[in-house]
């Protein structure tokens, strides 16, 4: 069973460009979470999605950031008009949430390291 | 707003020694997770603690949860160099997001 997959692993963008980060959850997982990690910091929650639905986006900046998890294909985190402060590692996690406490556990992908020049 | 505090944030220890990392959180939760992160890598799940009094052990690491005190501990026994990494605790909110501590960067010296 393949783990959570993210691509690209490294992404370099110039200020003002768009960054598009992809996340494929583990097989059988229909819940996806995005987190951002700044250097020497813990992870900060951004958004929680289920297939075709945004459940909680309370951690996501109101402007320039958007996320989707379509019926088919990976979840996408999009950052428009990137600025230097967007440079960070972005992690995706997935969980099955099929019932029972252990199904709530989140499994993390390898992350995408975004560098804005 | 849930706050999760870890201490210490930096820990340098000699091989063979024991030490404990503490994780305090500010509101009620029955689910706490410990993760390990190596530099430039993702998070590896170490322990899932789901109830008051839960204790789990894996190798030289043991984690416990006291929900009444809102405290979890990660105890390291007879540390070895391979344990050098950053350790995060995380508490879940309302079955949705995880709130992470800032992490404890552990360096085990020969």
mmCIF file of C-alpha atoms in Angstrom:
data_model
loop_
_atom_site.group_PDB
_atom_site.id
_atom_site.type_symbol
_atom_site.label_atom_id
_atom_site.label_comp_id
_atom_site.label_asym_id
_atom_site.label_seq_id
_atom_site.Cartn_x
_atom_site.Cartn_y
_atom_site.Cartn_z
ATOM 1 C CA UNK A 1 0.000 0.000 0.000
ATOM 2 C CA UNK A 2 1.724 3.132 -1.203
ATOM 3 C CA UNK A 3 1.899 5.978 1.258
ATOM 4 C CA UNK A 4 0.777 9.534 0.770
ATOM 5 C CA UNK A 5 2.382 10.933 -2.356
ATOM 6 C CA UNK A 6 3.205 14.548 -3.013
ATOM 7 C CA UNK A 7 4.692 16.249 -6.001
ATOM 8 C CA UNK A 8 6.744 18.034 -6.785
ATOM 9 C CA UNK A 9 9.127 17.456 -3.907
ATOM 10 C CA UNK A 10 10.880 20.754 -4.564
ATOM 11 C CA UNK A 11 9.427 23.773 -6.314
ATOM 12 C CA UNK A 12 11.105 27.060 -7.096
ATOM 13 C CA UNK A 13 9.019 30.032 -8.129
ATOM 14 C CA UNK A 14 9.688 33.717 -8.691
ATOM 15 C CA UNK A 15 7.606 36.294 -6.900
ATOM 16 C CA UNK A 16 4.248 36.734 -8.607
ATOM 17 C CA UNK A 17 4.116 33.263 -10.143
ATOM 18 C CA UNK A 18 1.679 30.537 -9.236
ATOM 19 C CA UNK A 19 2.589 27.423 -7.262
ATOM 20 C CA UNK A 20 0.557 24.270 -7.607
ATOM 21 C CA UNK A 21 1.153 21.447 -5.138
ATOM 22 C CA UNK A 22 -0.342 17.990 -5.533
ATOM 23 C CA UNK A 23 -1.217 15.323 -3.012
ATOM 24 C CA UNK A 24 -2.470 11.784 -3.596
ATOM 25 C CA UNK A 25 -3.776 10.228 -0.378
ATOM 26 C CA UNK A 26 -3.185 6.666 0.683
ATOM 27 C CA UNK A 27 -5.412 4.119 -0.987
ATOM 28 C CA UNK A 28 -8.751 3.993 0.777
ATOM 29 C CA UNK A 29 -8.326 7.412 2.394
ATOM 30 C CA UNK A 30 -10.852 10.042 1.421
ATOM 31 C CA UNK A 31 -9.808 12.780 3.843
ATOM 32 C CA UNK A 32 -6.910 15.097 3.125
ATOM 33 C CA UNK A 33 -5.241 17.754 5.267
ATOM 34 C CA UNK A 34 -2.682 20.373 4.280
ATOM 35 C CA UNK A 35 -0.127 21.796 6.703
ATOM 36 C CA UNK A 36 2.648 24.352 6.338
ATOM 37 C CA UNK A 37 5.968 24.190 8.132
ATOM 38 C CA UNK A 38 8.265 27.172 8.410
ATOM 39 C CA UNK A 39 11.946 26.548 9.250
ATOM 40 C CA UNK A 40 12.496 25.463 12.865
ATOM 41 C CA UNK A 41 8.734 25.475 13.498
ATOM 42 C CA UNK A 42 6.001 22.929 13.983
ATOM 43 C CA UNK A 43 3.387 22.259 11.354
ATOM 44 C CA UNK A 44 0.451 24.661 11.071
ATOM 45 C CA UNK A 45 -2.914 23.438 9.838
ATOM 46 C CA UNK A 46 -4.210 25.028 6.659
ATOM 47 C CA UNK A 47 -7.188 23.131 5.280
ATOM 48 C CA UNK A 48 -9.118 19.877 5.621
ATOM 49 C CA UNK A 49 -10.899 18.404 2.605
ATOM 50 C CA UNK A 50 -13.005 15.448 1.755
ATOM 51 C CA UNK A 51 -13.720 14.438 -1.814
ATOM 52 C CA UNK A 52 -15.292 17.475 -3.545
ATOM 53 C CA UNK A 53 -15.783 19.287 -0.240
ATOM 54 C CA UNK A 54 -13.814 21.722 1.869
ATOM 55 C CA UNK A 55 -14.583 20.801 5.468
ATOM 56 C CA UNK A 56 -12.428 23.349 7.306
ATOM 57 C CA UNK A 57 -10.252 26.051 5.778
ATOM 58 C CA UNK A 58 -9.791 28.098 8.928
ATOM 59 C CA UNK A 59 -5.995 27.900 8.730
ATOM 60 C CA UNK A 60 -5.666 29.053 5.170
ATOM 61 C CA UNK A 61 -4.922 32.682 4.277
ATOM 62 C CA UNK A 62 -7.984 34.325 2.770
ATOM 63 C CA UNK A 63 -6.170 35.618 -0.275
ATOM 64 C CA UNK A 64 -4.034 33.877 -2.885
ATOM 65 C CA UNK A 65 -4.467 30.390 -1.391
ATOM 66 C CA UNK A 66 -7.001 27.815 -2.505
ATOM 67 C CA UNK A 67 -7.401 24.075 -2.214
ATOM 68 C CA UNK A 68 -9.482 21.421 -3.886
ATOM 69 C CA UNK A 69 -9.932 17.682 -3.775
ATOM 70 C CA UNK A 70 -11.855 16.658 -6.885
ATOM 71 C CA UNK A 71 -13.781 13.459 -7.334
ATOM 72 C CA UNK A 72 -11.005 12.144 -9.539
ATOM 73 C CA UNK A 73 -7.349 12.948 -9.155
ATOM 74 C CA UNK A 74 -5.147 14.389 -6.448
ATOM 75 C CA UNK A 75 -5.805 17.183 -4.025
ATOM 76 C CA UNK A 76 -4.317 20.485 -5.181
ATOM 77 C CA UNK A 77 -3.063 23.360 -3.061
ATOM 78 C CA UNK A 78 -2.711 26.451 -5.199
ATOM 79 C CA UNK A 79 -0.855 29.592 -4.243
ATOM 80 C CA UNK A 80 -1.293 32.512 -6.587
ATOM 81 C CA UNK A 81 1.125 35.423 -6.903
ATOM 82 C CA UNK A 82 3.627 33.886 -4.521
ATOM 83 C CA UNK A 83 5.680 36.063 -2.195
ATOM 84 C CA UNK A 84 8.909 35.279 -0.358
ATOM 85 C CA UNK A 85 6.980 34.640 2.850
ATOM 86 C CA UNK A 86 5.296 31.648 1.182
ATOM 87 C CA UNK A 87 8.614 29.790 1.185
ATOM 88 C CA UNK A 88 8.047 26.782 3.406
ATOM 89 C CA UNK A 89 7.526 23.036 3.409
ATOM 90 C CA UNK A 90 3.956 22.057 2.645
ATOM 91 C CA UNK A 91 2.833 18.687 3.943
ATOM 92 C CA UNK A 92 -0.237 16.748 3.015
ATOM 93 C CA UNK A 93 -1.736 14.095 5.283
ATOM 94 C CA UNK A 94 -4.577 11.657 4.772
ATOM 95 C CA UNK A 95 -6.788 9.547 7.000
ATOM 96 C CA UNK A 96 -9.480 6.952 6.327
ATOM 97 C CA UNK A 97 -11.966 8.089 8.992
ATOM 98 C CA UNK A 98 -13.975 4.945 8.528
ATOM 99 C CA UNK A 99 -14.978 4.805 12.184
ATOM 100 C CA UNK A 100 -13.102 4.169 15.391
ATOM 101 C CA UNK A 101 -10.361 6.233 16.955
ATOM 102 C CA UNK A 102 -7.479 4.739 14.988
ATOM 103 C CA UNK A 103 -9.073 5.714 11.693
ATOM 104 C CA UNK A 104 -8.539 9.348 12.661
ATOM 105 C CA UNK A 105 -4.764 9.012 12.555
ATOM 106 C CA UNK A 106 -3.168 11.182 9.900
ATOM 107 C CA UNK A 107 -0.402 9.821 7.694
ATOM 108 C CA UNK A 108 1.946 12.361 6.193
ATOM 109 C CA UNK A 109 3.449 12.658 2.748
ATOM 110 C CA UNK A 110 7.082 13.604 2.044
ATOM 111 C CA UNK A 111 6.238 17.275 1.610
ATOM 112 C CA UNK A 112 6.828 19.880 -1.080
ATOM 113 C CA UNK A 113 9.527 22.395 -0.335
ATOM 114 C CA UNK A 114 8.603 25.689 -1.959
ATOM 115 C CA UNK A 115 11.229 28.331 -2.479
ATOM 116 C CA UNK A 116 10.182 31.762 -3.708
ATOM 117 C CA UNK A 117 12.973 33.813 -5.229
ATOM 118 C CA UNK B 1 -7.467 28.463 20.826
ATOM 119 C CA UNK B 2 -5.616 25.275 21.606
ATOM 120 C CA UNK B 3 -1.957 25.765 22.457
ATOM 121 C CA UNK B 4 0.559 22.963 22.547
ATOM 122 C CA UNK B 5 3.857 23.565 24.303
ATOM 123 C CA UNK B 6 6.831 21.302 24.236
ATOM 124 C CA UNK B 7 9.891 21.489 26.376
ATOM 125 C CA UNK B 8 12.692 21.511 26.062
ATOM 126 C CA UNK B 9 12.951 22.835 22.505
ATOM 127 C CA UNK B 10 16.577 21.755 22.243
ATOM 128 C CA UNK B 11 18.090 18.762 23.965
ATOM 129 C CA UNK B 12 21.667 17.611 23.745
ATOM 130 C CA UNK B 13 22.408 14.399 25.555
ATOM 131 C CA UNK B 14 25.081 11.766 25.834
ATOM 132 C CA UNK B 15 24.597 8.270 24.563
ATOM 133 C CA UNK B 16 23.372 5.963 27.271
ATOM 134 C CA UNK B 17 21.552 8.655 29.240
ATOM 135 C CA UNK B 18 17.836 8.951 29.940
ATOM 136 C CA UNK B 19 15.664 11.998 29.414
ATOM 137 C CA UNK B 20 12.036 13.080 29.138
ATOM 138 C CA UNK B 21 10.363 15.463 26.712
ATOM 139 C CA UNK B 22 7.183 17.140 27.923
ATOM 140 C CA UNK B 23 4.124 18.172 25.952
ATOM 141 C CA UNK B 24 1.481 20.357 27.600
ATOM 142 C CA UNK B 25 -1.753 21.397 25.924
ATOM 143 C CA UNK B 26 -4.347 23.939 26.884
ATOM 144 C CA UNK B 27 -7.776 22.371 26.250
ATOM 145 C CA UNK B 28 -9.415 19.014 26.634
ATOM 146 C CA UNK B 29 -8.458 16.349 24.157
ATOM 147 C CA UNK B 30 -8.226 12.586 24.377
ATOM 148 C CA UNK B 31 -6.011 12.077 21.348
ATOM 149 C CA UNK B 32 -2.348 12.892 21.225
ATOM 150 C CA UNK B 33 0.255 11.881 18.695
ATOM 151 C CA UNK B 34 4.037 11.810 18.711
ATOM 152 C CA UNK B 35 5.977 12.159 15.470
ATOM 153 C CA UNK B 36 9.616 12.055 14.549
ATOM 154 C CA UNK B 37 11.092 14.208 11.798
ATOM 155 C CA UNK B 38 14.590 13.871 10.361
ATOM 156 C CA UNK B 39 16.088 16.916 8.613
ATOM 157 C CA UNK B 40 14.445 17.520 5.245
ATOM 158 C CA UNK B 41 12.126 14.567 5.692
ATOM 159 C CA UNK B 42 8.466 13.994 6.443
ATOM 160 C CA UNK B 43 6.888 13.066 9.738
ATOM 161 C CA UNK B 44 7.047 9.503 10.943
ATOM 162 C CA UNK B 45 4.302 8.429 13.315
ATOM 163 C CA UNK B 46 5.704 7.116 16.605
ATOM 164 C CA UNK B 47 2.789 6.829 19.000
ATOM 165 C CA UNK B 48 -0.954 7.310 19.040
ATOM 166 C CA UNK B 49 -2.330 7.886 22.550
ATOM 167 C CA UNK B 50 -6.089 7.703 22.707
ATOM 168 C CA UNK B 51 -7.091 7.689 26.355
ATOM 169 C CA UNK B 52 -6.143 8.883 29.782
ATOM 170 C CA UNK B 53 -3.377 6.779 31.244
ATOM 171 C CA UNK B 54 -2.319 5.377 27.882
ATOM 172 C CA UNK B 55 1.286 4.226 27.813
ATOM 173 C CA UNK B 56 3.056 2.913 24.747
ATOM 174 C CA UNK B 57 6.608 1.754 24.244
ATOM 175 C CA UNK B 58 8.700 1.115 21.178
ATOM 176 C CA UNK B 59 12.347 0.317 21.626
ATOM 177 C CA UNK B 60 14.022 3.042 23.680
ATOM 178 C CA UNK B 61 11.022 5.372 23.518
ATOM 179 C CA UNK B 62 8.016 5.361 25.805
ATOM 180 C CA UNK B 63 5.078 7.767 25.623
ATOM 181 C CA UNK B 64 2.332 8.403 28.133
ATOM 182 C CA UNK B 65 -0.770 10.559 28.314
ATOM 183 C CA UNK B 66 -2.455 12.189 31.314
ATOM 184 C CA UNK B 67 -5.562 13.908 29.985
ATOM 185 C CA UNK B 68 -6.482 15.376 33.351
ATOM 186 C CA UNK B 69 -3.148 17.153 33.617
ATOM 187 C CA UNK B 70 -3.179 17.797 29.835
ATOM 188 C CA UNK B 71 0.314 16.390 29.706
ATOM 189 C CA UNK B 72 2.109 13.839 27.617
ATOM 190 C CA UNK B 73 5.672 12.688 28.076
ATOM 191 C CA UNK B 74 8.126 11.019 25.727
ATOM 192 C CA UNK B 75 10.785 9.204 27.690
ATOM 193 C CA UNK B 76 14.079 8.224 26.131
ATOM 194 C CA UNK B 77 15.978 5.376 27.714
ATOM 195 C CA UNK B 78 19.701 4.814 27.125
ATOM 196 C CA UNK B 79 19.834 7.150 24.149
ATOM 197 C CA UNK B 80 21.718 6.197 21.001
ATOM 198 C CA UNK B 81 22.896 8.411 18.153
ATOM 199 C CA UNK B 82 20.172 7.110 15.812
ATOM 200 C CA UNK B 83 17.550 8.809 17.964
ATOM 201 C CA UNK B 84 18.849 12.241 16.929
ATOM 202 C CA UNK B 85 15.891 13.983 15.249
ATOM 203 C CA UNK B 86 13.149 16.487 15.970
ATOM 204 C CA UNK B 87 10.198 15.129 17.936
ATOM 205 C CA UNK B 88 6.758 16.690 17.709
ATOM 206 C CA UNK B 89 3.661 16.148 19.764
ATOM 207 C CA UNK B 90 0.305 16.986 18.211
ATOM 208 C CA UNK B 91 -3.181 17.205 19.651
ATOM 209 C CA UNK B 92 -6.273 16.946 17.537
ATOM 210 C CA UNK B 93 -9.129 19.412 17.637
ATOM 211 C CA UNK B 94 -12.677 18.293 17.099
ATOM 212 C CA UNK B 95 -11.572 15.243 15.125
ATOM 213 C CA UNK B 96 -10.143 17.500 12.429
ATOM 214 C CA UNK B 97 -6.925 19.438 12.439
ATOM 215 C CA UNK B 98 -3.837 18.592 14.426
ATOM 216 C CA UNK B 99 -2.193 21.318 16.491
ATOM 217 C CA UNK B 100 1.529 20.762 16.767
ATOM 218 C CA UNK B 101 4.061 21.797 19.333
ATOM 219 C CA UNK B 102 7.184 23.593 18.109
ATOM 220 C CA UNK B 103 9.197 20.403 18.335
ATOM 221 C CA UNK B 104 12.116 19.217 20.415
ATOM 222 C CA UNK B 105 15.383 18.961 18.530
ATOM 223 C CA UNK B 106 17.283 16.071 20.060
ATOM 224 C CA UNK B 107 20.988 15.564 19.516
ATOM 225 C CA UNK B 108 22.574 12.459 20.955
ATOM 226 C CA UNK B 109 26.337 12.737 21.249
ATOM 227 C CA UNK B 110 28.665 9.739 21.278
#
